[in-house]
Coordinates of C-alpha atoms in Angstrom, one line a residue:
Chain A
M27 CA -22.6 -15.2 14.7
P28 CA -19.3 -17.1 15.2
Q29 CA -17.4 -16.8 18.3
Q30 CA -13.6 -16.2 17.9
H31 CA -11.4 -18.6 19.7
K32 CA -9.0 -18.1 22.5
L33 CA -9.7 -14.7 23.6
E34 CA -9.5 -14.1 27.4
P35 CA -10.1 -10.6 29.1
V36 CA -7.0 -9.5 31.1
M37 CA -8.9 -6.6 32.9
T38 CA -12.3 -6.4 34.5
V39 CA -14.8 -3.9 33.4
E40 CA -14.1 -2.1 36.8
E41 CA -10.4 -2.0 35.9
V42 CA -11.2 -0.7 32.3
N43 CA -13.4 2.0 33.8
A44 CA -10.6 3.1 36.3
L45 CA -8.2 3.3 33.8
I46 CA -10.4 5.3 31.6
A47 CA -11.2 7.7 34.0
R48 CA -7.6 8.2 35.4
E49 CA -6.1 8.5 31.7
F50 CA -8.6 10.6 30.2
P51 CA -9.2 13.6 32.4
Q52 CA -11.0 15.2 29.3
L53 CA -13.6 12.2 29.4
N54 CA -14.3 12.9 33.3
E55 CA -17.2 15.2 32.4
M56 CA -18.1 12.4 30.0
E57 CA -17.8 9.8 32.7
E58 CA -21.3 9.5 33.6
F59 CA -22.4 9.4 29.9
Y60 CA -19.9 6.9 28.6
Q61 CA -19.2 3.6 30.4
A62 CA -18.1 -0.1 29.9
I63 CA -20.9 -2.3 31.6
E64 CA -19.4 -5.9 30.4
V65 CA -16.4 -7.5 29.5
F66 CA -16.5 -11.2 28.4
P67 CA -14.1 -13.4 26.4
G68 CA -13.9 -12.0 23.0
G69 CA -15.7 -8.7 23.5
C70 CA -17.7 -6.0 25.8
T71 CA -20.6 -4.0 26.2
V72 CA -20.4 -0.2 26.3
R73 CA -23.1 2.3 27.0
L74 CA -23.9 5.8 26.2
N75 CA -26.5 7.5 28.7
A76 CA -27.8 9.7 26.2
T77 CA -29.3 13.1 27.4
Q78 CA -30.5 16.2 25.8
R79 CA -27.1 17.2 25.0
H80 CA -26.6 14.4 22.9
L81 CA -29.3 15.3 20.4
R82 CA -29.6 16.6 16.9
P83 CA -32.6 18.5 15.8
G84 CA -35.4 16.4 15.4
G85 CA -34.6 14.8 18.8
T86 CA -32.4 12.1 17.6
V87 CA -29.2 11.1 19.1
S88 CA -26.4 12.7 16.9
G89 CA -23.9 10.7 14.7
P90 CA -20.8 11.8 16.6
A91 CA -22.1 10.5 20.0
L92 CA -22.8 7.2 18.3
F93 CA -19.5 7.3 16.5
T94 CA -17.8 8.1 20.1
L95 CA -19.4 5.0 21.3
A96 CA -18.2 2.8 19.1
D97 CA -15.0 3.9 19.2
I98 CA -14.7 3.7 23.0
G99 CA -16.0 0.1 22.4
G100 CA -13.1 -0.6 20.5
Y101 CA -10.8 1.0 23.0
V102 CA -12.3 -1.1 25.6
C103 CA -11.9 -4.5 23.6
A104 CA -8.3 -3.5 23.1
L105 CA -7.6 -2.5 26.9
S106 CA -9.7 -5.5 28.3
H107 CA -8.0 -8.2 26.2
G108 CA -4.6 -6.7 25.2
G109 CA -3.8 -5.2 28.5
P110 CA -3.5 -1.8 30.3
D111 CA 0.0 -1.1 28.4
A112 CA -1.9 -1.3 24.9
L113 CA -1.7 2.4 23.8
S114 CA -3.9 1.5 20.9
V115 CA -5.2 4.3 18.4
T116 CA -8.2 3.9 15.8
T117 CA -6.9 3.8 12.4
N118 CA -10.2 3.2 10.5
L119 CA -13.8 3.3 11.6
N120 CA -17.1 2.7 9.4
I121 CA -20.4 3.2 10.8
N122 CA -23.8 2.6 9.2
F123 CA -26.7 4.7 10.8
V124 CA -30.0 2.7 10.4
R125 CA -32.6 4.0 12.8
K126 CA -33.1 7.2 14.9
A127 CA -31.8 6.7 18.5
E128 CA -33.7 8.5 21.3
I129 CA -32.6 9.7 24.8
G130 CA -32.0 6.7 27.2
P131 CA -29.4 4.1 27.6
I132 CA -27.7 3.1 24.3
D133 CA -25.7 -0.2 24.2
G134 CA -22.7 -1.1 22.0
H135 CA -22.4 -4.7 21.8
C136 CA -18.7 -5.2 20.5
R137 CA -17.2 -8.2 19.2
I138 CA -13.3 -8.7 18.4
L139 CA -13.1 -10.1 15.0
K140 CA -9.0 -10.3 15.1
L141 CA -6.7 -9.5 18.0
G142 CA -3.2 -9.7 16.2
K143 CA 0.1 -8.4 17.2
S144 CA -0.2 -5.0 15.8
L145 CA -3.9 -4.7 14.8
L146 CA -7.4 -5.2 16.6
V147 CA -10.7 -5.5 14.1
F148 CA -13.9 -5.3 15.9
D149 CA -17.6 -4.6 15.2
C150 CA -20.2 -3.0 17.2
D151 CA -23.9 -3.3 17.2
I152 CA -25.4 -0.3 18.6
V153 CA -29.0 -0.9 20.0
A154 CA -31.6 1.5 21.8
G155 CA -35.1 1.8 22.7
P156 CA -37.8 -0.3 24.6
D157 CA -37.2 -2.9 21.9
R158 CA -33.4 -2.8 21.7
Q159 CA -33.2 -2.5 17.7
T160 CA -30.4 -2.0 16.0
V161 CA -29.6 2.1 15.5
A162 CA -26.2 1.9 14.3
H163 CA -23.6 -0.6 13.1
A164 CA -19.7 -0.1 13.3
T165 CA -16.4 -1.5 12.2
G166 CA -13.2 -0.5 13.4
T167 CA -9.5 -1.1 13.5
F168 CA -7.2 -0.2 16.1
S169 CA -3.3 0.0 15.7
I170 CA -1.8 -1.7 18.8
P171 CA 2.0 -0.3 19.2
P172 CA 4.7 -2.8 19.9
R173 CA 4.9 -3.5 24.0
K174 CA 7.8 -1.9 25.6
Chain B
M26 CA -8.8 14.0 -9.1
P27 CA -11.7 14.5 -11.5
Q28 CA -14.3 17.3 -11.0
Q29 CA -17.7 16.1 -11.1
H30 CA -20.0 18.0 -13.7
K31 CA -22.8 20.2 -13.6
L32 CA -22.6 20.9 -9.8
E33 CA -23.3 24.5 -8.9
P34 CA -24.0 25.7 -5.2
V35 CA -27.4 27.3 -4.6
M36 CA -26.3 28.8 -1.4
T37 CA -23.5 30.8 -0.2
V38 CA -21.0 30.0 2.7
E39 CA -22.6 32.8 4.7
E40 CA -26.3 31.5 4.3
V41 CA -24.7 27.8 5.2
N42 CA -23.3 29.2 8.3
A43 CA -26.4 31.2 9.3
L44 CA -28.7 28.3 8.5
I45 CA -26.5 25.8 10.8
A46 CA -26.5 28.4 13.5
R47 CA -30.3 28.9 13.4
E48 CA -31.4 25.0 13.1
F49 CA -28.7 23.6 15.3
P50 CA -29.2 25.2 18.8
Q51 CA -27.0 22.7 20.4
L52 CA -24.1 23.5 18.1
N53 CA -24.3 27.2 19.1
E54 CA -21.7 26.6 21.6
M55 CA -19.8 24.9 19.0
E56 CA -20.2 27.5 16.5
E57 CA -16.8 29.1 17.1
F58 CA -15.3 25.6 16.7
Y59 CA -16.7 24.4 13.6
Q60 CA -17.6 26.4 10.6
A61 CA -17.9 26.3 6.8
I62 CA -15.3 28.5 5.3
E63 CA -15.9 28.1 1.5
V64 CA -18.4 26.7 -1.0
F65 CA -17.4 26.1 -4.6
P66 CA -19.0 24.1 -7.7
G67 CA -18.8 20.5 -6.5
G68 CA -17.6 21.0 -2.8
C69 CA -16.8 22.8 0.2
T70 CA -14.1 23.4 2.8
V71 CA -15.2 23.1 6.5
R72 CA -13.1 24.2 9.4
L73 CA -12.5 23.0 12.9
N74 CA -10.4 25.3 15.2
A75 CA -9.3 22.5 17.6
T76 CA -8.4 23.8 21.1
Q77 CA -7.6 22.1 24.3
R78 CA -10.9 20.7 24.5
H79 CA -10.9 18.5 21.4
L80 CA -7.6 16.9 22.6
R81 CA -6.8 13.2 23.6
P82 CA -4.2 12.0 25.8
G83 CA -0.9 12.5 24.1
G84 CA -2.2 15.9 22.9
T85 CA -3.7 14.6 19.7
V86 CA -7.1 15.9 18.4
S87 CA -9.6 13.1 19.0
G88 CA -11.2 10.9 16.5
P89 CA -14.8 12.0 17.2
A90 CA -13.8 15.6 16.8
L91 CA -12.5 14.7 13.3
F92 CA -15.5 12.7 12.6
T93 CA -17.7 15.6 13.4
L94 CA -15.7 17.8 10.9
A95 CA -16.3 15.3 8.4
D96 CA -19.9 14.9 9.0
I97 CA -20.4 18.7 9.1
G98 CA -18.7 18.6 5.7
G99 CA -21.1 16.3 4.0
Y100 CA -23.9 18.1 5.5
V101 CA -22.6 21.4 4.3
C102 CA -22.3 19.8 0.7
A103 CA -25.9 18.8 1.0
L104 CA -27.0 22.2 2.2
S105 CA -25.1 24.2 -0.3
H106 CA -25.7 21.9 -3.3
G107 CA -29.2 20.7 -2.4
G108 CA -30.6 23.7 -0.8
P109 CA -32.1 24.5 2.6
D110 CA -35.0 22.2 2.4
A111 CA -32.7 19.2 2.5
L112 CA -33.2 17.6 5.7
S113 CA -30.4 15.1 5.1
V114 CA -29.0 12.7 7.4
T115 CA -25.9 10.8 7.5
T116 CA -26.3 6.8 6.5
N117 CA -22.8 5.9 6.4
L118 CA -19.3 7.4 7.3
N119 CA -16.1 5.7 6.9
I120 CA -12.8 7.7 8.3
N121 CA -9.2 6.6 8.3
F122 CA -6.8 8.1 10.7
V123 CA -3.4 8.4 9.3
R124 CA -1.3 11.3 11.3
K125 CA -1.3 13.2 14.6
A126 CA -3.5 16.2 14.4
E127 CA -2.5 19.4 16.9
I128 CA -4.2 22.1 18.2
G129 CA -4.8 24.9 15.5
P130 CA -7.1 25.3 12.2
I131 CA -7.9 21.9 10.9
D132 CA -9.5 21.9 7.4
G133 CA -11.7 19.5 5.6
H134 CA -11.7 19.7 1.8
C135 CA -14.9 18.2 0.6
R136 CA -15.9 17.0 -2.7
I137 CA -19.3 15.8 -3.9
L138 CA -18.8 12.5 -5.8
K139 CA -22.5 12.0 -6.7
L140 CA -25.5 14.1 -5.9
G141 CA -28.6 12.0 -6.9
K142 CA -32.2 12.3 -6.1
S143 CA -32.1 10.6 -2.8
L144 CA -28.4 10.0 -2.0
L145 CA -25.1 12.2 -2.1
V146 CA -21.9 10.9 -1.8
F147 CA -18.8 12.8 -0.6
D148 CA -15.2 12.4 0.4
C149 CA -13.4 14.7 2.8
D150 CA -9.8 15.4 3.2
I151 CA -8.5 16.6 6.5
V152 CA -5.4 18.7 6.8
A153 CA -3.8 20.0 9.7
G154 CA -0.3 21.5 10.5
P155 CA 2.0 24.0 9.0
D156 CA 2.8 21.9 6.2
R157 CA -1.1 21.0 5.7
Q158 CA -0.5 17.3 5.6
T159 CA -3.4 14.7 5.6
V160 CA -4.4 13.7 8.9
A161 CA -7.6 11.9 8.2
H162 CA -9.7 11.2 5.2
A163 CA -13.4 10.3 5.2
T164 CA -16.1 9.2 2.8
G165 CA -19.9 9.4 3.5
T166 CA -23.2 9.1 2.3
F167 CA -26.2 11.4 2.9
S168 CA -29.9 10.3 2.5
I169 CA -32.0 13.2 1.0
P170 CA -35.3 13.0 2.0
P171 CA -37.9 13.8 -0.9
R172 CA -38.8 17.5 -1.2
K173 CA -42.3 18.6 -0.1
Chain C
M26 CA -6.3 17.8 -3.0
P27 CA -3.3 17.9 -1.1
Q28 CA -0.2 16.2 -2.1
Q29 CA 1.6 14.0 0.4
H30 CA 5.2 14.9 1.0
K31 CA 8.3 13.1 0.4
L32 CA 7.0 10.2 -1.3
E33 CA 9.1 8.8 -4.2
P34 CA 8.6 5.8 -6.4
V35 CA 11.3 3.0 -6.2
M36 CA 10.2 1.1 -9.1
T37 CA 9.0 2.1 -12.7
V38 CA 5.4 1.0 -14.2
E39 CA 7.0 -1.2 -16.4
E40 CA 8.8 -3.2 -13.2
V41 CA 5.5 -3.0 -11.6
N42 CA 3.8 -4.7 -14.3
A43 CA 6.6 -7.4 -15.0
L44 CA 6.5 -8.2 -11.3
I45 CA 2.6 -8.8 -11.2
A46 CA 3.0 -10.7 -14.4
R47 CA 5.7 -13.1 -12.8
E48 CA 4.2 -13.4 -9.1
F49 CA 0.6 -13.7 -10.1
P50 CA 0.3 -16.6 -12.5
Q51 CA -3.3 -16.5 -11.8
L52 CA -3.4 -12.9 -13.0
N53 CA -1.7 -13.9 -16.3
E54 CA -5.1 -14.4 -18.0
M55 CA -6.2 -11.1 -16.7
E56 CA -3.1 -9.3 -17.7
E57 CA -4.7 -7.8 -20.7
F58 CA -7.5 -6.7 -18.7
Y59 CA -5.9 -5.1 -15.3
Q60 CA -2.3 -3.1 -15.6
A61 CA -0.7 -0.3 -14.0
I62 CA -0.5 2.6 -16.5
E63 CA 1.3 5.1 -14.4
V64 CA 3.6 5.7 -11.4
F65 CA 4.3 9.0 -9.8
P66 CA 5.6 10.5 -6.5
G67 CA 2.9 9.8 -4.0
G68 CA 0.4 7.6 -6.3
C69 CA -0.4 5.6 -9.6
T70 CA -2.9 5.1 -12.0
V71 CA -4.2 1.6 -12.8
R72 CA -6.5 0.5 -15.8
L73 CA -9.3 -2.1 -16.4
N74 CA -10.1 -2.7 -19.9
A75 CA -13.6 -3.7 -19.4
T76 CA -15.2 -6.0 -21.7
Q77 CA -18.4 -8.2 -21.9
R78 CA -17.0 -10.5 -19.4
H79 CA -16.8 -7.7 -16.6
L80 CA -20.5 -6.9 -17.0
R81 CA -23.7 -7.5 -14.8
P82 CA -27.1 -7.8 -16.2
G83 CA -28.1 -4.1 -17.4
G84 CA -24.9 -3.8 -19.3
T85 CA -22.9 -2.0 -16.3
V86 CA -19.3 -3.1 -15.1
S87 CA -19.8 -5.4 -12.1
G88 CA -18.8 -4.3 -8.5
P89 CA -16.2 -7.2 -7.9
A90 CA -14.5 -5.8 -11.0
L91 CA -14.2 -2.1 -9.9
F92 CA -13.2 -3.6 -6.3
T93 CA -10.4 -5.6 -8.0
L94 CA -9.2 -2.3 -9.8
A95 CA -9.1 -0.6 -6.6
D96 CA -7.4 -3.6 -4.8
I97 CA -5.0 -3.5 -7.4
G98 CA -4.4 0.2 -7.2
G99 CA -3.4 -0.2 -3.7
Y100 CA -1.0 -3.2 -4.3
V101 CA 0.7 -1.0 -7.0
C102 CA 0.9 1.7 -4.6
A103 CA 2.8 -0.4 -2.3
L104 CA 4.9 -2.0 -4.6
S105 CA 5.8 1.0 -6.3
H106 CA 6.7 3.1 -3.2
G107 CA 7.6 0.4 -0.6
G108 CA 9.6 -1.8 -3.0
P109 CA 9.5 -5.0 -4.8
D110 CA 9.9 -7.1 -1.3
A111 CA 6.7 -5.5 0.3
L112 CA 4.5 -8.6 0.4
S113 CA 1.6 -6.3 1.3
V114 CA -2.1 -7.6 1.7
T115 CA -5.2 -5.8 2.0
T116 CA -6.8 -5.4 5.5
N117 CA -9.6 -3.1 4.8
L118 CA -11.3 -1.9 1.6
N119 CA -14.3 0.5 1.6
I120 CA -16.2 1.3 -2.0
N121 CA -18.8 3.5 -3.0
F122 CA -20.4 2.9 -6.3
V123 CA -22.0 6.1 -7.7
R124 CA -22.5 5.8 -11.1
K125 CA -22.8 3.0 -14.0
A126 CA -19.6 2.3 -15.8
E127 CA -19.8 0.9 -19.5
I128 CA -17.4 -1.4 -21.5
G129 CA -14.1 0.4 -22.2
P130 CA -11.2 1.8 -20.5
I131 CA -11.6 2.4 -16.8
D132 CA -9.1 4.2 -14.7
G133 CA -8.3 4.3 -11.1
H134 CA -6.4 7.4 -9.9
C135 CA -4.8 6.1 -6.8
R136 CA -3.2 8.4 -4.1
I137 CA -1.1 7.3 -1.0
L138 CA -2.5 9.0 2.1
K139 CA -0.1 7.5 4.4
L140 CA 2.9 5.2 4.0
G141 CA 4.1 3.9 7.3
K142 CA 6.5 1.2 8.6
S143 CA 3.8 -1.3 8.8
L144 CA 0.5 0.3 7.0
L145 CA -0.2 1.8 3.9
V146 CA -3.3 3.8 3.6
F147 CA -4.6 4.9 0.2
D148 CA -7.9 6.0 -1.8
C149 CA -8.8 5.8 -5.5
D150 CA -11.0 7.7 -7.7
I151 CA -12.3 5.3 -10.4
V152 CA -13.5 7.0 -13.7
A153 CA -15.0 6.2 -16.9
G154 CA -16.7 6.9 -20.2
P155 CA -16.3 9.9 -22.6
D156 CA -16.5 12.4 -19.7
R157 CA -14.5 10.7 -17.1
Q158 CA -16.8 10.8 -14.4
T159 CA -16.5 9.1 -11.1
V160 CA -17.8 5.8 -11.2
A161 CA -16.6 4.7 -8.1
H162 CA -14.6 5.7 -4.9
A163 CA -12.6 3.5 -2.8
T164 CA -10.4 3.7 0.4
G165 CA -8.2 1.2 1.6
T166 CA -5.4 -0.1 4.1
F167 CA -2.7 -2.7 3.1
S168 CA -0.4 -4.1 5.9
I169 CA 3.2 -4.2 5.1
P170 CA 5.3 -7.0 6.7
P171 CA 8.5 -6.3 8.4
R172 CA 11.3 -6.4 5.7
K173 CA 13.4 -9.4 6.0
Chain D
M28 CA -26.3 -10.0 18.5
P29 CA -29.8 -8.4 18.2
Q30 CA -32.2 -9.8 15.9
Q31 CA -34.3 -7.2 13.6
H32 CA -37.9 -7.5 14.2
K33 CA -40.7 -7.9 11.7
L34 CA -38.5 -9.5 8.8
E35 CA -40.0 -12.3 6.8
P36 CA -38.4 -14.0 3.7
V37 CA -40.9 -13.7 0.7
M38 CA -38.7 -16.1 -1.4
T39 CA -37.0 -19.5 -0.8
V40 CA -33.6 -20.3 -1.1
E41 CA -34.3 -22.6 -4.2
E42 CA -36.1 -19.6 -5.6
V43 CA -33.5 -17.4 -5.1
N44 CA -31.0 -19.7 -6.8
A45 CA -33.1 -20.2 -9.6
L46 CA -33.5 -16.3 -10.3
I47 CA -29.7 -15.9 -9.8
A48 CA -29.1 -18.6 -12.4
R49 CA -31.8 -17.2 -14.8
E50 CA -31.1 -13.4 -14.4
F51 CA -27.1 -13.6 -14.4
P52 CA -26.2 -15.5 -17.2
Q53 CA -22.5 -14.5 -16.7
L54 CA -22.6 -16.2 -13.2
N55 CA -23.4 -19.5 -14.8
E56 CA -20.3 -20.6 -15.0
M57 CA -20.0 -19.5 -11.5
E58 CA -23.1 -21.1 -10.3
E59 CA -21.2 -24.1 -8.8
F60 CA -18.9 -21.7 -7.0
Y61 CA -21.4 -19.1 -5.4
Q62 CA -24.6 -20.2 -3.8
A63 CA -27.4 -19.2 -1.4
I64 CA -27.5 -22.0 1.2
E65 CA -30.2 -20.8 3.5
V66 CA -32.8 -18.1 4.0
F67 CA -33.9 -17.2 7.4
P68 CA -36.1 -14.3 9.0
G69 CA -33.8 -11.3 8.9
G70 CA -31.1 -12.9 6.8
C71 CA -29.5 -15.6 4.9
T72 CA -26.3 -17.7 4.2
V73 CA -24.3 -17.9 1.2
R74 CA -21.3 -19.9 0.1
L75 CA -18.3 -19.7 -2.0
N76 CA -16.7 -23.4 -2.9
A77 CA -13.4 -22.1 -3.2
T78 CA -11.0 -23.8 -5.6
Q79 CA -7.7 -23.2 -7.1
R80 CA -9.0 -20.6 -9.3
H81 CA -10.0 -18.2 -6.4
L82 CA -6.1 -18.2 -4.9
R83 CA -3.6 -15.6 -4.9
P84 CA 0.0 -16.3 -4.5
G85 CA 0.6 -17.9 -1.0
G86 CA -2.4 -20.2 -1.3
T87 CA -4.9 -17.6 0.2
V88 CA -8.4 -16.9 -1.1
S89 CA -8.2 -13.6 -3.1
G90 CA -10.0 -10.4 -1.5
P91 CA -12.0 -10.0 -4.8
A92 CA -13.5 -13.6 -4.4
L93 CA -14.4 -12.8 -0.6
F94 CA -15.9 -9.3 -1.6
T95 CA -18.0 -11.0 -4.6
L96 CA -19.3 -13.3 -1.6
A97 CA -20.3 -10.5 0.7
D98 CA -21.8 -8.8 -2.2
I99 CA -23.9 -11.8 -3.1
G100 CA -25.0 -12.2 0.3
G101 CA -26.4 -8.6 0.5
Y102 CA -28.1 -9.2 -3.0
V103 CA -29.6 -12.5 -1.7
C104 CA -30.8 -10.4 1.3
A105 CA -32.5 -8.1 -0.7
L106 CA -34.2 -10.7 -3.1
S107 CA -35.5 -13.0 -0.4
H108 CA -36.9 -10.1 1.8
G109 CA -37.8 -7.5 -0.9
G110 CA -38.8 -9.9 -3.4
P111 CA -38.0 -10.6 -7.2
D112 CA -38.9 -7.3 -8.3
A113 CA -36.4 -5.8 -6.3
L114 CA -33.7 -4.8 -8.7
S115 CA -31.3 -3.5 -5.9
V116 CA -27.6 -2.3 -6.8
T117 CA -24.8 -2.0 -4.2
T118 CA -23.8 1.4 -3.2
N119 CA -21.5 0.9 -0.6
L120 CA -19.4 -2.0 0.7
N121 CA -16.8 -2.2 3.3
I122 CA -14.6 -5.3 4.1
N123 CA -12.0 -6.0 6.6
F124 CA -9.8 -9.2 6.1
V125 CA -8.5 -10.9 9.2
R126 CA -7.3 -14.3 8.5
K127 CA -6.0 -16.2 5.5
A128 CA -8.8 -18.1 4.1
E129 CA -8.0 -21.7 2.2
I130 CA -9.7 -23.9 -0.5
G131 CA -12.9 -25.3 0.5
P132 CA -16.3 -23.9 1.5
I133 CA -16.5 -20.5 2.8
D134 CA -19.8 -19.2 4.2
G135 CA -20.9 -15.9 4.5
H136 CA -23.6 -15.4 7.5
C137 CA -25.7 -12.2 6.6
R138 CA -27.8 -10.2 8.7
I139 CA -30.3 -7.4 7.6
L140 CA -29.6 -4.4 9.8
K141 CA -32.3 -2.3 8.1
L142 CA -34.8 -3.0 5.4
G143 CA -36.0 0.4 4.5
K144 CA -38.1 1.8 1.4
S145 CA -35.2 2.5 -0.7
L146 CA -32.1 1.2 1.4
L147 CA -31.1 -2.1 2.7
V148 CA -27.9 -2.3 5.2
F149 CA -26.4 -5.7 6.1
D150 CA -23.6 -7.3 7.7
C151 CA -21.7 -10.6 6.8
D152 CA -19.5 -12.4 8.7
I153 CA -17.3 -14.7 6.5
V154 CA -16.1 -18.2 7.9
A155 CA -13.8 -20.8 6.9
G156 CA -11.7 -23.8 7.8
P157 CA -12.4 -26.4 9.9
D158 CA -13.0 -24.2 13.2
R159 CA -15.1 -21.7 11.0
Q160 CA -13.1 -18.8 12.4
T161 CA -14.1 -15.3 10.9
V162 CA -11.8 -14.6 7.7
A163 CA -13.4 -11.3 6.9
H164 CA -16.4 -9.2 7.8
A165 CA -18.4 -7.1 5.5
T166 CA -20.9 -4.3 5.7
G167 CA -23.0 -2.8 3.0
T168 CA -25.7 -0.8 1.5
F169 CA -27.9 -1.7 -1.5
S170 CA -30.1 1.0 -3.1
I171 CA -33.5 -0.7 -3.7
P172 CA -35.3 1.1 -6.8
P173 CA -39.1 1.9 -6.2
R174 CA -41.5 -0.8 -7.2
K175 CA -43.1 -0.2 -10.5

């Protein structure tokens, strides 16, 4: 897969997690479940520590829990590469569910496909299980408001 | 918008809500938030009674909460028109967020675009607010396993 | 399906077709195949007069031909409601193919879900055949550059 | 990006190109434009040799031309890994356009995310230009009919 050029993070993973914890009080209860674990040039990795509460009948992690992971992945891409002022919002998210995911760490490997003045486009490969197979794949767009 | 032909519900909205309450013990706590409110030939309407807990910073209902509503809408389409044995699972969901949604009733008007032997395709117009403007729009596919 | 409020066309269908014929010399050969047939508040209808050249093996109209119809539908939405200066470009298009389409007139019923300062979001119900059933459904986003 | 396990091609790139040339007489005129250039375990690379006829106003390769490349990429994934009897059809395709593409070779790097009994899910990174930056990214699903 090609790397995008000239993309450099402007925040560390610790700064991103601290900002999310501060700005999203509703997420505080989710803090132990969803977190950024890596920020690198052109992308990031986010993790869902899936527990019983994320399951659907049949013992598989629910679609909304995986959607939330991909959405957070796009948000971390925007924050880490666009800066803490980037009050970006999701405008589109497309997700394919391809395998069952079980309890345990589920990682979203996110890649910035385009960081423009007003739009960020990213994709997210969500892997789980002992062999880290893809369980879902998402592509999304965030709208980035003009800087003040 | 065209109506699809020859689609008839095989379950009432009460039967659908009862089945969801029974099969999704995890959803029991959500029961008062998400519910089917109408089933009709070729589609259904589902509702999210959005409260404080569904908000993101800025006071807007979160993307995952609207995604969950669309996902439940597709599931209710599959159940109501395919029958209670239809253990369908989401394979794809694409959602566009177009306006902010505030606390209050948010309705997903769902329409079956195709009900085949193994796939259901639907769309869902999510409306909110005093003037019932579209706040999000989703399209999705459920895989319907073969009947026993 | 809900109507969006306060959307009014600023060009007629004749003006749109004339502009497309003038600005897209490459489309001139397609002119007889793709055309706008109606513009109304909040949307438009576009038509593909599908012939032998649009078929895939099996006698079904090809995916790319239906994609092109949806893409033109979004472009006509942008032109007719945003004005002739709107040099909009497609940023995202999601399409589901649900039935075979045969030779003959294929109509794309397009609806504007959001017309903002920089983005247009629309959906398009593509119908064909004697009973005008849905053969495909698309949702898309156009980026609208700032006016000069 | 993770590799999917246990995927092995059952056709070579030469066999795939020969089958497409034979089965798609309408594509014969496109043969010099669209072709498979590589088949490997878990994916393939397809190429569009974009010329004047693929351009839109402004000198950028058109959306439908890139859509067609992604669609052919999914088809080559299905053929090469599912076998020549796999008369698969596209059921969903989502594409993001992120940069302008100019005349010249445009490559679609395709990866199989899931090859099941009845569905194939893939993504396709479309790169172009001297620095092979991503110009578009697609994700799609093919329905694979049961073998005879």
